[in-house]
Amino acid sequence: MTRAVAVELFRIRLPLRSPFRTARSTTTHKDALLVRVVTSDGEGWGEVGAEPSPCYAPDTLDTARLILRDELVPRVLAGAGLDDVRGHHPARAAITTALLDARLRAEGTSLAAYLGATSRYVSAGVAIGRLGDRDALVADAAAYAAQGYRSLKVKIAPGADVEEIGAVRRELGAEVTLQVDANGSYSLADADRLAALDDLGVACLEQPLAPDALLDHAALATRLRTPIGLDESIVSANAAHDAVAVGACAVVSIKSALVGGIDAARRTHDVCFAANVAARAGGMLETGVGRAVLVALAALPGFTIPGDCSASDRYFDEDVTEPFELDDGRIRVPAGPGIGVTPRAEVLARCTIARERWRAGR
Ligand code: MG
């Protein structure tokens, strides 16, 4: 049986090509935490899908680091399971992904094949965070469409929504798939305002209300024609099951970091697939390590709405792994063993700002 003999954490920082502004935060640099697991078979990599601040989700890079250091890494190095640990999904997702990656690399199996995904390409999608700057938003949207993106997701918030989306729609015409993401910044009292999106051909209104407001989302859904998607609310396969059961959403955004790992993401996909509810693969401004997982998941058949699968150059001049590239509006699913990409040593050395390592038996 594969045993982990060492675990290493790399806190890295990559400059973003442009600031990313949502209803709840602005990001100018990508801070990430990469997990490298060394096993008796080889090495594997995972990325903690969290931000430095708790403004998107409760877990942060620092809380993930602590739970890895104090709870998850000791269990993994002792050969124990993680089933007795509750929550801390981004940390759990990162270390279990690294373990799975090591195993699949040793077996010569790609993550997509492990998942049962057969698509060689996924539809690319790009998220635009330009809240409060309509000219920059429209210019970004036109530039991404010119690059070949056929699906755009625009961040919205109260006061920066209907007029902005209307301007993007006029600029791009009817052909481009438009989604919007409110990051929980509205309340049910805004229903009439949000209903104005119905005339703009929006494919998905993501997370209009607070993450725990399932019943209000269900009430909102009765007042809109625009399909409601949930993202922050989907913290497990059970959460997706409940959201679908109460009619809170017609689209489920699935993030392995939020649900606690690749297998949990697969189960969440299966819940949606069985209920005939569209899934979309949600992104976290990942480096190439997390992006490889995102793209492999998105190749599953239930992901029928374009997700946040962007090329690496949407965010970074230089990604930590070999870059993901746009190919006729699509992204190629990595076919190599494991997640199919590996951090490049020289880039990793340049962008690492802190590093910790633990070994079994110490
Ligand atoms: Mg979102």
JSON list of C-alpha atoms and ligand atoms in Angstrom, two decimals, residues 56 153 155 181 183 206-207 231-232 255, ligand 1:
[
{"chain": "A", "resi": 56, "resn": "TYR", "atom": "CA", "xyz": [-15.40, 34.38, -0.20]},
{"chain": "A", "resi": 153, "resn": "LYS", "atom": "CA", "xyz": [-19.20, 35.27, -16.35]},
{"chain": "A", "resi": 155, "resn": "LYS", "atom": "CA", "xyz": [-19.31, 39.76, -11.36]},
{"chain": "A", "resi": 181, "resn": "ASP", "atom": "CA", "xyz": [-22.13, 36.08, -10.28]},
{"chain": "A", "resi": 183, "resn": "ASN", "atom": "CA", "xyz": [-21.32, 36.36, -4.59]},
{"chain": "A", "resi": 206, "resn": "GLU", "atom": "CA", "xyz": [-24.86, 32.65, -9.62]},
{"chain": "A", "resi": 207, "resn": "GLN", "atom": "CA", "xyz": [-25.28, 32.96, -5.87]},
{"chain": "A", "resi": 231, "resn": "ASP", "atom": "CA", "xyz": [-21.76, 28.27, -5.64]},
{"chain": "A", "resi": 232, "resn": "GLU", "atom": "CA", "xyz": [-20.86, 29.27, -2.07]},
{"chain": "A", "resi": 255, "resn": "LYS", "atom": "CA", "xyz": [-15.63, 23.27, -6.59]},
{"chain": "B", "resi": 1, "resn": "MG", "atom": "MG", "xyz": [-19.05, 32.23, -7.73]}
]
